[in-house]
N, CA, C and O atoms as CSV, one atom per row, in Angstrom:
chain,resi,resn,atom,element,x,y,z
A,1,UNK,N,N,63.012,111.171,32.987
A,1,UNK,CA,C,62.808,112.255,33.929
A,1,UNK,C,C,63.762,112.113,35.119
A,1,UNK,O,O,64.247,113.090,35.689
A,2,UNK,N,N,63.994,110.891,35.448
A,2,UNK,CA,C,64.781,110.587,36.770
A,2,UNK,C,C,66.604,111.720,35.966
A,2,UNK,O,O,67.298,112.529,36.581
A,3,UNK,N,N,66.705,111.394,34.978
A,3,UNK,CA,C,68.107,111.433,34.660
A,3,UNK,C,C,68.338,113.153,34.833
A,3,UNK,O,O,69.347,113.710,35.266
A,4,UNK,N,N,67.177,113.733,34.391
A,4,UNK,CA,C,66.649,115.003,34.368
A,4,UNK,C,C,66.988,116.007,35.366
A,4,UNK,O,O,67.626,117.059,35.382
A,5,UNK,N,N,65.987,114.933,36.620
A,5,UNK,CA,C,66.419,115.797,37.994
A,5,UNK,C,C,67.029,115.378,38.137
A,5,UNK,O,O,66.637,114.843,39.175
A,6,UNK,N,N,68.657,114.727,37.862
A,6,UNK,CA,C,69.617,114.134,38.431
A,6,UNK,C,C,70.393,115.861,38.184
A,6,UNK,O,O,70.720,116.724,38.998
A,7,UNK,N,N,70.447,115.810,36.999
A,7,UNK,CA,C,71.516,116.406,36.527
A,7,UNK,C,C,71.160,118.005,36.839
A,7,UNK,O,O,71.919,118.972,36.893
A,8,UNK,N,N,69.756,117.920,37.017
A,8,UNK,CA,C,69.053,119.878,37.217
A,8,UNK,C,C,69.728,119.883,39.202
A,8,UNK,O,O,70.106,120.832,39.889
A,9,UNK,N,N,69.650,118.884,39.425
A,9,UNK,CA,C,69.877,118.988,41.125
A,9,UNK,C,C,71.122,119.489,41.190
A,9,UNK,O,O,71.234,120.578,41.752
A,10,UNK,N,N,71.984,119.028,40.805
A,10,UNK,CA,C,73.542,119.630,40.756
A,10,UNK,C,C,73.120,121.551,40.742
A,10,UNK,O,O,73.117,122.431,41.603
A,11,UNK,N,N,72.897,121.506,39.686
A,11,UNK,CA,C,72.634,123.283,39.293
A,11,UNK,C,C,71.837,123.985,40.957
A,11,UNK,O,O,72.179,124.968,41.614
A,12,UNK,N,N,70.786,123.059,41.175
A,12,UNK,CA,C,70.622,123.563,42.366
A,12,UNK,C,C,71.033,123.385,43.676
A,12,UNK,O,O,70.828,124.251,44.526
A,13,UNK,N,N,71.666,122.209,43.946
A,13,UNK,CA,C,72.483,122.293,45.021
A,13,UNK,C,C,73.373,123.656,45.108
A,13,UNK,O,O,73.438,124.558,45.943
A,14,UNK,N,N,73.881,123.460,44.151
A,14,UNK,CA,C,75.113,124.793,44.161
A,14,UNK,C,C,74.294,125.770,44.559
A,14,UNK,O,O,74.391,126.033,45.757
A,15,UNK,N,N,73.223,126.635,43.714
A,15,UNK,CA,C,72.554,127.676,44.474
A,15,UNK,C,C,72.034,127.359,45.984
A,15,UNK,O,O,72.127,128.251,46.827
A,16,UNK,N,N,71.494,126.104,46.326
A,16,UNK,CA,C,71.266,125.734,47.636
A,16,UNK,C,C,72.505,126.297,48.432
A,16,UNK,O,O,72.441,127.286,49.162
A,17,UNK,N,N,73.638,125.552,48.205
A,17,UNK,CA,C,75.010,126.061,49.194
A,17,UNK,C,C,75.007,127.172,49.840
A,17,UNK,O,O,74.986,127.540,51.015
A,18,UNK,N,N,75.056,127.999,47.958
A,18,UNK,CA,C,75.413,129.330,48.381
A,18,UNK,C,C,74.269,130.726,49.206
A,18,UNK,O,O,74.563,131.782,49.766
A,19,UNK,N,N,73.186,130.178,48.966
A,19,UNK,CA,C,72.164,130.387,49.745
A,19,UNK,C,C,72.155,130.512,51.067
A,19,UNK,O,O,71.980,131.480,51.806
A,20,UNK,N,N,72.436,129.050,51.308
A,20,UNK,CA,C,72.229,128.841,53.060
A,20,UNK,C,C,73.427,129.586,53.955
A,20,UNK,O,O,73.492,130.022,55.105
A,21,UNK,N,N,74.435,129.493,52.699
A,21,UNK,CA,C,76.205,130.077,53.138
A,21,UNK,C,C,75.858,131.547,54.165
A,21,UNK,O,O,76.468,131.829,55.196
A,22,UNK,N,N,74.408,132.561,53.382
A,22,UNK,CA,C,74.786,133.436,54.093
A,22,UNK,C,C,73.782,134.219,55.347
A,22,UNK,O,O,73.713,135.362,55.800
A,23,UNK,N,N,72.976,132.734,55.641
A,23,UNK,CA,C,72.373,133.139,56.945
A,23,UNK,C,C,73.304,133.442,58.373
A,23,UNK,O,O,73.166,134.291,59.254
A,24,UNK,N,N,74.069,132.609,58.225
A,24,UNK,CA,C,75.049,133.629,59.620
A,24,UNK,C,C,74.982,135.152,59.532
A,24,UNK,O,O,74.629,135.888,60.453
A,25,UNK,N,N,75.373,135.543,58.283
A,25,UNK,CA,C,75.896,136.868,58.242
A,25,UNK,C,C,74.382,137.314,58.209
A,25,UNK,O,O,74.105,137.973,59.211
A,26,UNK,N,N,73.558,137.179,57.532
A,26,UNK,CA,C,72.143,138.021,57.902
A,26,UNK,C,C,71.855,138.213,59.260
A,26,UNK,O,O,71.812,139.308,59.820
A,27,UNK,N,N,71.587,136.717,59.962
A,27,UNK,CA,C,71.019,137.191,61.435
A,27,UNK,C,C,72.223,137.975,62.108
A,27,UNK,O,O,72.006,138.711,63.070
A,28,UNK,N,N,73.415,137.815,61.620
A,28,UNK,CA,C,74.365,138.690,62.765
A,28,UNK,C,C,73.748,139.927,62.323
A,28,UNK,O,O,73.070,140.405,63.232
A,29,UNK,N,N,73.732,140.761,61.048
A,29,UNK,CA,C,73.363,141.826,60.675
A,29,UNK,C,C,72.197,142.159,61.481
A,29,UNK,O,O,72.213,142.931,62.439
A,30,UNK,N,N,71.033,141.435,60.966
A,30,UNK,CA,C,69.644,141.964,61.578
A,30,UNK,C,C,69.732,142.067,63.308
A,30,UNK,O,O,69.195,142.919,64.016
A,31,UNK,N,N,70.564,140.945,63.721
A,31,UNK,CA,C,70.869,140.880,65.056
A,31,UNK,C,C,71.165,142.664,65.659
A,31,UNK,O,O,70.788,143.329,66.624
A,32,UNK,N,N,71.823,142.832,64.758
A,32,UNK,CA,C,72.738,144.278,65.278
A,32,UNK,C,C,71.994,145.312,64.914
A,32,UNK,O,O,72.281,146.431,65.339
A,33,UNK,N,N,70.956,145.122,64.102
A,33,UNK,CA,C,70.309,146.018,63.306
A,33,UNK,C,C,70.893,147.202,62.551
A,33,UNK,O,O,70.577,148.382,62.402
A,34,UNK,N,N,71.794,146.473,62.169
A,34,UNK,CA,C,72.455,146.930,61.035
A,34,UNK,C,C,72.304,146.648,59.371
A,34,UNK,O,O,72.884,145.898,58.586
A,35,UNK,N,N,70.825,148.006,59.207
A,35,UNK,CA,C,69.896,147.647,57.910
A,35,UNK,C,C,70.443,147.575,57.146
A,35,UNK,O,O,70.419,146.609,56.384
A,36,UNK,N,N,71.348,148.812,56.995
A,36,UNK,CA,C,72.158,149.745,55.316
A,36,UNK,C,C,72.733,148.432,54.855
A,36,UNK,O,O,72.368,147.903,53.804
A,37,UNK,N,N,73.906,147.763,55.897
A,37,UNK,CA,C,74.566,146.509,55.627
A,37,UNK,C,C,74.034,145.278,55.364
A,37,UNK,O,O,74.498,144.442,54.588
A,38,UNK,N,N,72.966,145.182,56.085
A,38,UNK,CA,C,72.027,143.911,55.355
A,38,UNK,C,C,71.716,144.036,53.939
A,38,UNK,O,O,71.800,143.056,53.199
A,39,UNK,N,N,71.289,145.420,53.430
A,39,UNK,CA,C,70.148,145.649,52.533
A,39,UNK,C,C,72.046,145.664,51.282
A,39,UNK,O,O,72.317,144.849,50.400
A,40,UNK,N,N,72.426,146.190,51.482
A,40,UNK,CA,C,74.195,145.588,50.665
A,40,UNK,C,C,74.426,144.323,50.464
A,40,UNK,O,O,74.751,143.740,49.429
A,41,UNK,N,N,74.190,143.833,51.786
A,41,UNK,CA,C,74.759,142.367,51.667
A,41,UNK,C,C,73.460,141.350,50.881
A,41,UNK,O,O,73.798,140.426,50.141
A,42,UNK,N,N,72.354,141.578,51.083
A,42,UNK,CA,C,71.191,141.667,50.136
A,42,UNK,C,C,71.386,141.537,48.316
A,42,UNK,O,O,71.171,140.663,47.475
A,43,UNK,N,N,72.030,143.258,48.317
A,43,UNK,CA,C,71.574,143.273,46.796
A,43,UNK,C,C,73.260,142.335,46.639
A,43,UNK,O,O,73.289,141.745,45.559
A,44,UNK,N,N,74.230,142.177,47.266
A,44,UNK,CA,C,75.560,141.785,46.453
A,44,UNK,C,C,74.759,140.320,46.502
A,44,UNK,O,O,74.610,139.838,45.379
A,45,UNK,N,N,74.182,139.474,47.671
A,45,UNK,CA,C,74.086,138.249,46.948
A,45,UNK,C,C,73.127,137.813,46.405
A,45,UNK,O,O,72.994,136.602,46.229
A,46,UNK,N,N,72.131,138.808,45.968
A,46,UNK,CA,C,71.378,138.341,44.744
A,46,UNK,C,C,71.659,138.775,43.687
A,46,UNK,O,O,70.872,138.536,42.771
A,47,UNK,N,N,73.039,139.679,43.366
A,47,UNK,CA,C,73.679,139.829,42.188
A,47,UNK,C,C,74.413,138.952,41.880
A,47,UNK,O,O,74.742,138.841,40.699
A,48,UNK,N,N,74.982,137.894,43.043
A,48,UNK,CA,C,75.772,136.923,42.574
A,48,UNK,C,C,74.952,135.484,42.247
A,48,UNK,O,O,75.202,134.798,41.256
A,49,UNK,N,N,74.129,135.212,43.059
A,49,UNK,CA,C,73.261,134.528,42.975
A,49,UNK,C,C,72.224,134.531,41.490
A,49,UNK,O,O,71.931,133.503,40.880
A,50,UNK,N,N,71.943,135.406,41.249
A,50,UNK,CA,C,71.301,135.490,39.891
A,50,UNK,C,C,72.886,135.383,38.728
A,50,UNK,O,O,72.783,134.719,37.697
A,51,UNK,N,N,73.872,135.902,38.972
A,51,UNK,CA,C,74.721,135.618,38.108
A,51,UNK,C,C,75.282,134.190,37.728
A,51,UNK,O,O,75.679,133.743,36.651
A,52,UNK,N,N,75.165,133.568,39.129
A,52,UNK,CA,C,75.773,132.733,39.191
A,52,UNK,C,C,74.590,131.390,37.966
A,52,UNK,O,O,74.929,130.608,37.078
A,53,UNK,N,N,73.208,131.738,38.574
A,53,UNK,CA,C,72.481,130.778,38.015
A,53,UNK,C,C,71.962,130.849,36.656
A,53,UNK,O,O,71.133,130.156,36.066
A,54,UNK,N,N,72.759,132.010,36.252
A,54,UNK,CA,C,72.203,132.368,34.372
A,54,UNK,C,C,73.374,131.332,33.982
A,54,UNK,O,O,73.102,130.444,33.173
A,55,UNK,N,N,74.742,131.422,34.562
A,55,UNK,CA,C,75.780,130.704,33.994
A,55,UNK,C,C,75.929,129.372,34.338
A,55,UNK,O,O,76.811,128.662,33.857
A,56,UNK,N,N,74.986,128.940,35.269
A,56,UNK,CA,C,74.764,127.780,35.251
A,56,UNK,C,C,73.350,127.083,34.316
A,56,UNK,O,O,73.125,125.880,34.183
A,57,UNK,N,N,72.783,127.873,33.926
A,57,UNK,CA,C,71.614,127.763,32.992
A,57,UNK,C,C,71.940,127.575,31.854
A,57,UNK,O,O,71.655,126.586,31.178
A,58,UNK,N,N,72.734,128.748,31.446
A,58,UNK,CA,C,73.285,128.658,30.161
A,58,UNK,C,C,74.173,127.277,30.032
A,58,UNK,O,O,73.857,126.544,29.095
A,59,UNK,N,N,74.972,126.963,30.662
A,59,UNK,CA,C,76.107,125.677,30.761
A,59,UNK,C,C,75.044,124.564,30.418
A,59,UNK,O,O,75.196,123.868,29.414
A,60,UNK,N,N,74.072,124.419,31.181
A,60,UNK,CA,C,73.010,123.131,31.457
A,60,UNK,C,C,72.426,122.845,29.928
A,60,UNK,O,O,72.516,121.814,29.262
A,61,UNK,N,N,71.848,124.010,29.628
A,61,UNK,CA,C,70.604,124.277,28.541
A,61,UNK,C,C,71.899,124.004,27.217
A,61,UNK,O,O,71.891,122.920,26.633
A,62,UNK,N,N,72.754,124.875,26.917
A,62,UNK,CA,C,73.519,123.619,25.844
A,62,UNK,C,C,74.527,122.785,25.615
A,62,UNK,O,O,75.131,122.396,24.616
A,63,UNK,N,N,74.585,122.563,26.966
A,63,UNK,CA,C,75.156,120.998,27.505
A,63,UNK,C,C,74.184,119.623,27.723
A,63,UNK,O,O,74.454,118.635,28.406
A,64,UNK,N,N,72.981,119.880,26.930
A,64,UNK,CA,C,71.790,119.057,27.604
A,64,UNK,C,C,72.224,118.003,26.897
A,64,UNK,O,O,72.678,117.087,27.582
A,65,UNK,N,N,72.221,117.840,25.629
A,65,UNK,CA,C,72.294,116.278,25.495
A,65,UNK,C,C,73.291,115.906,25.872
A,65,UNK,O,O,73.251,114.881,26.553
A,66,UNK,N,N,74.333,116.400,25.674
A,66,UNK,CA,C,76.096,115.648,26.018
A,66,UNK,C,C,75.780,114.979,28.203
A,66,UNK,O,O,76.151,113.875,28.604
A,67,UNK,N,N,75.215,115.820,28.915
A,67,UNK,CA,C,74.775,115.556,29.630
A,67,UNK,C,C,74.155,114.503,29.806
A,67,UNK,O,O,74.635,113.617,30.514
A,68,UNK,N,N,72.769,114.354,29.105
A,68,UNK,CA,C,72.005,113.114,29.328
A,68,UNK,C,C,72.592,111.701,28.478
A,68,UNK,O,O,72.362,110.518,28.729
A,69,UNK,N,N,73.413,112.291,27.411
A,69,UNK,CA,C,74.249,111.124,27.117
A,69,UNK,C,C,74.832,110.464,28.043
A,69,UNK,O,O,74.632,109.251,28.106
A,70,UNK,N,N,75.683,111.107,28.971
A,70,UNK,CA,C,76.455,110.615,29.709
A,70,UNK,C,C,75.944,109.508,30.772
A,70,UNK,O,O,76.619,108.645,31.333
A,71,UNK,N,N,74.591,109.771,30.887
A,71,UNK,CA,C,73.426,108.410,31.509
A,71,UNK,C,C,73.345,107.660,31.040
A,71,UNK,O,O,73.681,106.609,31.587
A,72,UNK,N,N,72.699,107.637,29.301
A,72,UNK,CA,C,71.830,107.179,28.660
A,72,UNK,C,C,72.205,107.618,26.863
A,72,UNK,O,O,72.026,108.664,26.238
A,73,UNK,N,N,72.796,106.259,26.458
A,73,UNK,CA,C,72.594,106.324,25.041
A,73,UNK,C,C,71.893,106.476,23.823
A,73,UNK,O,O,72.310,106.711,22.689
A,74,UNK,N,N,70.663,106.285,24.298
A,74,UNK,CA,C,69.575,106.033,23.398
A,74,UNK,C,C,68.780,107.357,22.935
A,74,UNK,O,O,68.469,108.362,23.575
A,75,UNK,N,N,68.516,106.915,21.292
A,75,UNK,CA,C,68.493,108.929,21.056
A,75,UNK,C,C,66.819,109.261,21.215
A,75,UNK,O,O,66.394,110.413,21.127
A,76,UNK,N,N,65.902,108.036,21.471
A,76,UNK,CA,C,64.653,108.699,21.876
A,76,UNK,C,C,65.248,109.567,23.503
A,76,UNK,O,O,65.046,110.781,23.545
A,77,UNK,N,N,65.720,109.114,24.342
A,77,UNK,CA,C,65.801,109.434,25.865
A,77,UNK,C,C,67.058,110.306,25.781
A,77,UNK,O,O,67.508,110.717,26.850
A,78,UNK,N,N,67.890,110.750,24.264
A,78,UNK,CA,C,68.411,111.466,24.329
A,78,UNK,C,C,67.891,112.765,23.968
A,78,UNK,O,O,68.374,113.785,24.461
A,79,UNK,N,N,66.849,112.798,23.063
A,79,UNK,CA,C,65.898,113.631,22.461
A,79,UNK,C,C,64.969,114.340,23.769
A,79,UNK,O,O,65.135,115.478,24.210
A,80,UNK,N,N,64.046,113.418,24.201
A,80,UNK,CA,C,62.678,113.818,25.220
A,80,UNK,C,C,64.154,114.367,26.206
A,80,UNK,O,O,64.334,115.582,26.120
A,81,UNK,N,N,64.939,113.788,26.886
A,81,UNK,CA,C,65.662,114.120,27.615
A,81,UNK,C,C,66.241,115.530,27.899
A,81,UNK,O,O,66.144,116.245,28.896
A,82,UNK,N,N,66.813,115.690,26.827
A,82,UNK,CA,C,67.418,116.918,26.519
A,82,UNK,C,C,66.812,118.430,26.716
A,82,UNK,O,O,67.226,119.474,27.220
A,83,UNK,N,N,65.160,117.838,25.805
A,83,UNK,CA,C,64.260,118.969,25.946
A,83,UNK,C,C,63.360,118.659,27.373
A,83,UNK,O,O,62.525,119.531,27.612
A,84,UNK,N,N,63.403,117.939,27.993
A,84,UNK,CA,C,62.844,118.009,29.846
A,84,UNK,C,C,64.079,118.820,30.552
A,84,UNK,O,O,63.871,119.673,31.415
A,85,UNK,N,N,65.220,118.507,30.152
A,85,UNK,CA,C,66.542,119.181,30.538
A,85,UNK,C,C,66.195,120.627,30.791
A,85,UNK,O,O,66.021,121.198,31.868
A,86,UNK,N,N,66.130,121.116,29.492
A,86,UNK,CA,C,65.906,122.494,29.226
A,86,UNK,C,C,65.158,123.139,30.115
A,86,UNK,O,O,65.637,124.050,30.791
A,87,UNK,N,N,63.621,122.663,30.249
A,87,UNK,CA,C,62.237,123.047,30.587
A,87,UNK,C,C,62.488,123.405,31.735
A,87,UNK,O,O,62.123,124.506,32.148
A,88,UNK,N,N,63.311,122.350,32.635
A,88,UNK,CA,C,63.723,122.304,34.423
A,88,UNK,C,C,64.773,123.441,34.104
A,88,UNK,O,O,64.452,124.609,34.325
A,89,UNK,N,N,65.886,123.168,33.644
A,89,UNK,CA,C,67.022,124.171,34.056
A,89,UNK,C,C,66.444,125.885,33.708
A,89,UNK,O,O,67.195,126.834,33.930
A,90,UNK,N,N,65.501,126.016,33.334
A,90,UNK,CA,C,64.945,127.833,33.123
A,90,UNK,C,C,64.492,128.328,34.327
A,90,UNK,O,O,64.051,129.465,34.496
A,91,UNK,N,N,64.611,127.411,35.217
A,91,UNK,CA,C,63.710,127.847,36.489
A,91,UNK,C,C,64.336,127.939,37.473
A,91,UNK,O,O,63.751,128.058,38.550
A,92,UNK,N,N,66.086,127.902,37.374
A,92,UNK,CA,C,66.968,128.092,38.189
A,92,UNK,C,C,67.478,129.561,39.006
A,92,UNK,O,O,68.075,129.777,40.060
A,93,UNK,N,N,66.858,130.491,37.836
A,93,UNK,CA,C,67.210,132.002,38.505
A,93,UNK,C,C,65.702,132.320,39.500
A,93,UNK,O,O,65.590,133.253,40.296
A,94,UNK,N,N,64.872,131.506,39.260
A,94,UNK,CA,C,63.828,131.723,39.972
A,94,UNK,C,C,63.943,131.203,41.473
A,94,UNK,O,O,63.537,131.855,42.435
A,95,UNK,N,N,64.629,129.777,41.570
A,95,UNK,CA,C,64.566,129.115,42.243
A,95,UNK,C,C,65.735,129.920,43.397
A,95,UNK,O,O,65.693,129.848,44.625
A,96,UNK,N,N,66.590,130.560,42.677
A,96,UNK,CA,C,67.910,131.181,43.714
A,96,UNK,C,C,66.991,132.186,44.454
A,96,UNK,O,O,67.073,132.361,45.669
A,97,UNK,N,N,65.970,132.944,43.526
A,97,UNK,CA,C,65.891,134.205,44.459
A,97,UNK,C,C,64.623,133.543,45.569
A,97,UNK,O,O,64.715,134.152,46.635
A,98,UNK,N,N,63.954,132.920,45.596
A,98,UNK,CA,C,63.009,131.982,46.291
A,98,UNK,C,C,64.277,131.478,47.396
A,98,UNK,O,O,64.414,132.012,48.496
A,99,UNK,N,N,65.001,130.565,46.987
A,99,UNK,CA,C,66.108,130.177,47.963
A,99,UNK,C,C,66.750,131.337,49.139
A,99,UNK,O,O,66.812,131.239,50.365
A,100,UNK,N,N,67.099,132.230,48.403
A,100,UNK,CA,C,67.924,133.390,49.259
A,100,UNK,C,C,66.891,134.326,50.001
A,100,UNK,O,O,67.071,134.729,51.150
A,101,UNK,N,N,65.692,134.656,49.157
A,101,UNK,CA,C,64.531,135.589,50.522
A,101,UNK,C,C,64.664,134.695,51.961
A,101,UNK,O,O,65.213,135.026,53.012
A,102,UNK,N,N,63.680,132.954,51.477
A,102,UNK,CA,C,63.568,132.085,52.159
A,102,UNK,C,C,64.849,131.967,53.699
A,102,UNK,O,O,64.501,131.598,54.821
A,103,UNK,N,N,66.195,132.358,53.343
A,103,UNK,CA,C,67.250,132.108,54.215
A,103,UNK,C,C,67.302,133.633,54.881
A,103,UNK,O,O,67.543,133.760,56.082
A,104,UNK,N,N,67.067,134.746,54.050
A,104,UNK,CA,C,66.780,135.847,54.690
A,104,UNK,C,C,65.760,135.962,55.997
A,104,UNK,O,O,65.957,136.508,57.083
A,105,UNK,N,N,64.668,135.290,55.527
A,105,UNK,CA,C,63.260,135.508,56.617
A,105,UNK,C,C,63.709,134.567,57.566
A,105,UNK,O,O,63.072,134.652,58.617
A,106,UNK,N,N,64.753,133.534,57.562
A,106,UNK,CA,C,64.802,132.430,58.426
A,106,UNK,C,C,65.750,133.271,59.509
A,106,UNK,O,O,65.523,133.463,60.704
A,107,UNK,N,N,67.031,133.766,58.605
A,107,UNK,CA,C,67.712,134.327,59.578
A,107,UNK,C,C,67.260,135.382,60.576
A,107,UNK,O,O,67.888,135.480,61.630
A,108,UNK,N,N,66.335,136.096,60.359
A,108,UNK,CA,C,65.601,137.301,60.691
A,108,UNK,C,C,64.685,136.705,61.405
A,108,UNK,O,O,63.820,137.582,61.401
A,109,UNK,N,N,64.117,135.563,62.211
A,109,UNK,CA,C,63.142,135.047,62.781
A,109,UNK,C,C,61.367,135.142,61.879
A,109,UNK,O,O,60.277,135.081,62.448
A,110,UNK,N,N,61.541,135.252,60.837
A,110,UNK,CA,C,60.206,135.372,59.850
A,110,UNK,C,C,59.947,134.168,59.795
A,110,UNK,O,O,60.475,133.610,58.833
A,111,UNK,N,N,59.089,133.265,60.713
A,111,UNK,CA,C,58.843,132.288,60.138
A,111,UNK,C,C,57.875,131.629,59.581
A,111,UNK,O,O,57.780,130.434,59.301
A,112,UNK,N,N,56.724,133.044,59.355
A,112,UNK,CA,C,55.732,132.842,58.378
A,112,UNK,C,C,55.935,132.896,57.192
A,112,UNK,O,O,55.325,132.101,56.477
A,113,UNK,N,N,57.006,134.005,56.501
A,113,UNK,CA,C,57.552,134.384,55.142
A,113,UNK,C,C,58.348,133.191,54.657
A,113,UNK,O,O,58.304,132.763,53.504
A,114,UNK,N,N,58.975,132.765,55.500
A,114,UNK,CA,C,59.784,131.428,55.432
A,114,UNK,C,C,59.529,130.126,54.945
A,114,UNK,O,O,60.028,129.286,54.196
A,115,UNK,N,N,58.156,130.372,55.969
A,115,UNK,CA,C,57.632,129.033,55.315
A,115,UNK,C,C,56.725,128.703,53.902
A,115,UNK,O,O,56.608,127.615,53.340
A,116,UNK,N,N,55.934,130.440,53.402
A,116,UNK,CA,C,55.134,130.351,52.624
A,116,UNK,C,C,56.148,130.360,51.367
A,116,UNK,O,O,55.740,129.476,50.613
A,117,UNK,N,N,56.982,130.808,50.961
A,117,UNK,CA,C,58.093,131.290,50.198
A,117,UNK,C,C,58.360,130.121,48.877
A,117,UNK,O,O,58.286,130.216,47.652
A,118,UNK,N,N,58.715,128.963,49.855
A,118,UNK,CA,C,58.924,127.493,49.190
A,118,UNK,C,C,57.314,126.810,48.955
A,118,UNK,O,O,57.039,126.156,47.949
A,119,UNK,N,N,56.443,127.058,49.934
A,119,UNK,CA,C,55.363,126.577,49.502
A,119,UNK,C,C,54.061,127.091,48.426
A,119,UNK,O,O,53.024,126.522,48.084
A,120,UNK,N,N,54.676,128.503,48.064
A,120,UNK,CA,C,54.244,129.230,46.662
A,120,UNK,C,C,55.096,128.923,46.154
A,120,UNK,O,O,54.810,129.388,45.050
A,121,UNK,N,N,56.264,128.349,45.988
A,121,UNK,CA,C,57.038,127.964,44.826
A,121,UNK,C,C,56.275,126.665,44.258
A,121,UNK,O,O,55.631,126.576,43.213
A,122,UNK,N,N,56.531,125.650,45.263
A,122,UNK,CA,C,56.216,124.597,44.801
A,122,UNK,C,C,54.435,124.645,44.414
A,122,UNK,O,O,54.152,124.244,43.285
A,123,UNK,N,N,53.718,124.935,44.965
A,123,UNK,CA,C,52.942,124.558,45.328
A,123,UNK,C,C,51.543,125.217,44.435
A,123,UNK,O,O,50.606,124.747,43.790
A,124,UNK,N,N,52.029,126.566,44.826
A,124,UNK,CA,C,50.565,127.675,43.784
A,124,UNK,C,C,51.345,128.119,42.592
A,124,UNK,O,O,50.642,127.953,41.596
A,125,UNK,N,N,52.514,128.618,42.286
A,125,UNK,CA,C,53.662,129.474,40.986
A,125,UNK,C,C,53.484,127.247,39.888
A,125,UNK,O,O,53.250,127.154,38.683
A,126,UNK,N,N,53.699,125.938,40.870
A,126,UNK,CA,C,53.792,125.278,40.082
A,126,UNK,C,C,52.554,124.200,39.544
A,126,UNK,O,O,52.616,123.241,38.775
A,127,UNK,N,N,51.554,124.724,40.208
A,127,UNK,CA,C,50.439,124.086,39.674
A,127,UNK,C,C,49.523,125.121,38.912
A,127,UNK,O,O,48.449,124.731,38.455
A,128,UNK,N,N,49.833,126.134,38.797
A,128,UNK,CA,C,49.024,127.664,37.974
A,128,UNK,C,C,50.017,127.373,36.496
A,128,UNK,O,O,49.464,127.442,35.399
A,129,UNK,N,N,51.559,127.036,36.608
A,129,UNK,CA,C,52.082,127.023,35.175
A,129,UNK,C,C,51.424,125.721,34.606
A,129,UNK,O,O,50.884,125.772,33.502
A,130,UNK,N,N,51.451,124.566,35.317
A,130,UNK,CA,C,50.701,123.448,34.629
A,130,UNK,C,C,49.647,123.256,34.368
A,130,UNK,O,O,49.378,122.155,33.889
A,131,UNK,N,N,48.431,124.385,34.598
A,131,UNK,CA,C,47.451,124.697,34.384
A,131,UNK,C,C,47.673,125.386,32.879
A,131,UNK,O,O,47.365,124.814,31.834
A,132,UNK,N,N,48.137,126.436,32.941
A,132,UNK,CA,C,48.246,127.020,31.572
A,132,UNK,C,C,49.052,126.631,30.681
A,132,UNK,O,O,49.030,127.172,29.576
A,133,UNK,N,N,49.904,125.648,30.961
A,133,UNK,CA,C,50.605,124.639,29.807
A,133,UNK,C,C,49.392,123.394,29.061
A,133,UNK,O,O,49.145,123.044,27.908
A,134,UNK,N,N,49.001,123.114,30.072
A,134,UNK,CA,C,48.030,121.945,29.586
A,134,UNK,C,C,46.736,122.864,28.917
A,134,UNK,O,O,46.549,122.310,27.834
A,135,UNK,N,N,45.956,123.759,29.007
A,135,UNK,CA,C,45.671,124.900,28.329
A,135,UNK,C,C,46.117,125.338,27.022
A,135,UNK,O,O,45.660,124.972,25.939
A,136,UNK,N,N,46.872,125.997,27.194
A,136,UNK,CA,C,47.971,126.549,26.182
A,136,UNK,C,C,47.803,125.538,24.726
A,136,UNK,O,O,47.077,125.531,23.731
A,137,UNK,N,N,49.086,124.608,25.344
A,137,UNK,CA,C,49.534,124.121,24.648
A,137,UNK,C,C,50.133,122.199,24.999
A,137,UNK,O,O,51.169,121.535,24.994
A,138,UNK,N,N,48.624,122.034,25.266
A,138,UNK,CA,C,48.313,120.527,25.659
A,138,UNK,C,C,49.691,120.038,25.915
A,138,UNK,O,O,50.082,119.549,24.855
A,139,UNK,N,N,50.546,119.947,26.763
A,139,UNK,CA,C,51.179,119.859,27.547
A,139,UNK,C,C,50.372,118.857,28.567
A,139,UNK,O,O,49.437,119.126,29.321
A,140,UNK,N,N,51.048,117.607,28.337
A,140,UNK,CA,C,50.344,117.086,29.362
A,140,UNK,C,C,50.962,115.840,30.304
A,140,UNK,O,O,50.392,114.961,30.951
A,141,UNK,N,N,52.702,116.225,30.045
A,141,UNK,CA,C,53.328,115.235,31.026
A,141,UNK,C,C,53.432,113.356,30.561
A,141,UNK,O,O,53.945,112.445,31.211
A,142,UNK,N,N,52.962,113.325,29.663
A,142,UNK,CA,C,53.516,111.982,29.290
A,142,UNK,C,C,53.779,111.533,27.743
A,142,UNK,O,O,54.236,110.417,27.494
């Protein structure tokens, strides 16, 4: 698992970057109250942002073992590996648009939206899926 989030963190740093890249330009916008241009600058970077993280999904998801090879030789931890790989990297287009509201409400002084944003990510969206995985389909993390 460690090798897992090693390699899923990369995928999200990058969306992290480009995320945080464009709170200047929001609060200058909202600053000026200049909506039309926010609500543009809006949809262009969650068009890039979602573009960006399908093609980093796709890259991850069948690059997984050559990836976890590159840690770890061994084909049980290349096997479980590969498919923990997968499971994490699907949750990357989710994680951009969570990332980019989150920098929106920050730039805009929201700092109730701000804060709940990441803490329904983590917190209620990821203990409701592990509820219905272990449910489902006994899923049970070890």
């Amino acid at each position: 698992m460690g090798i897992v989030l090693k390699v899923n963190m990369i995928a999200q740093l990058v969306i992290t970057g480009f995320s945080f890249g464009d709170v200047p330009v929001f609060g200058y916008l909202y600053g000026r109250k200049n909506h039309e241009k926010l609500k543009q600058m809006l949809i262009f970077c969650q068009q890039f942002l979602s573009g960006l993280s399908i093609v980093l999904t796709v890259l991850i998801f069948v690059g997984a073992p050559s990836l976890i090879r590159v840690m770890m030789n061994q084909q049980v931890i290349l096997d479980e590996g590969a498919l923990m790989l997968r499971y994490q990297v699907i949750t990357t287009w989710g994680a951009a648009v969570v990332l980019l509201l989150t920098c929106l409400f920050q730039s805009m002084g929201k700092v109730i939206p701000s804060f709940f944003l990441p803490i329904s990510k983590q917190g209620l969206i990821f203990v409701a899926v592990l509820a219905v995985l272990v449910k489902c389909w006994d899923i049970r993390g070890y």
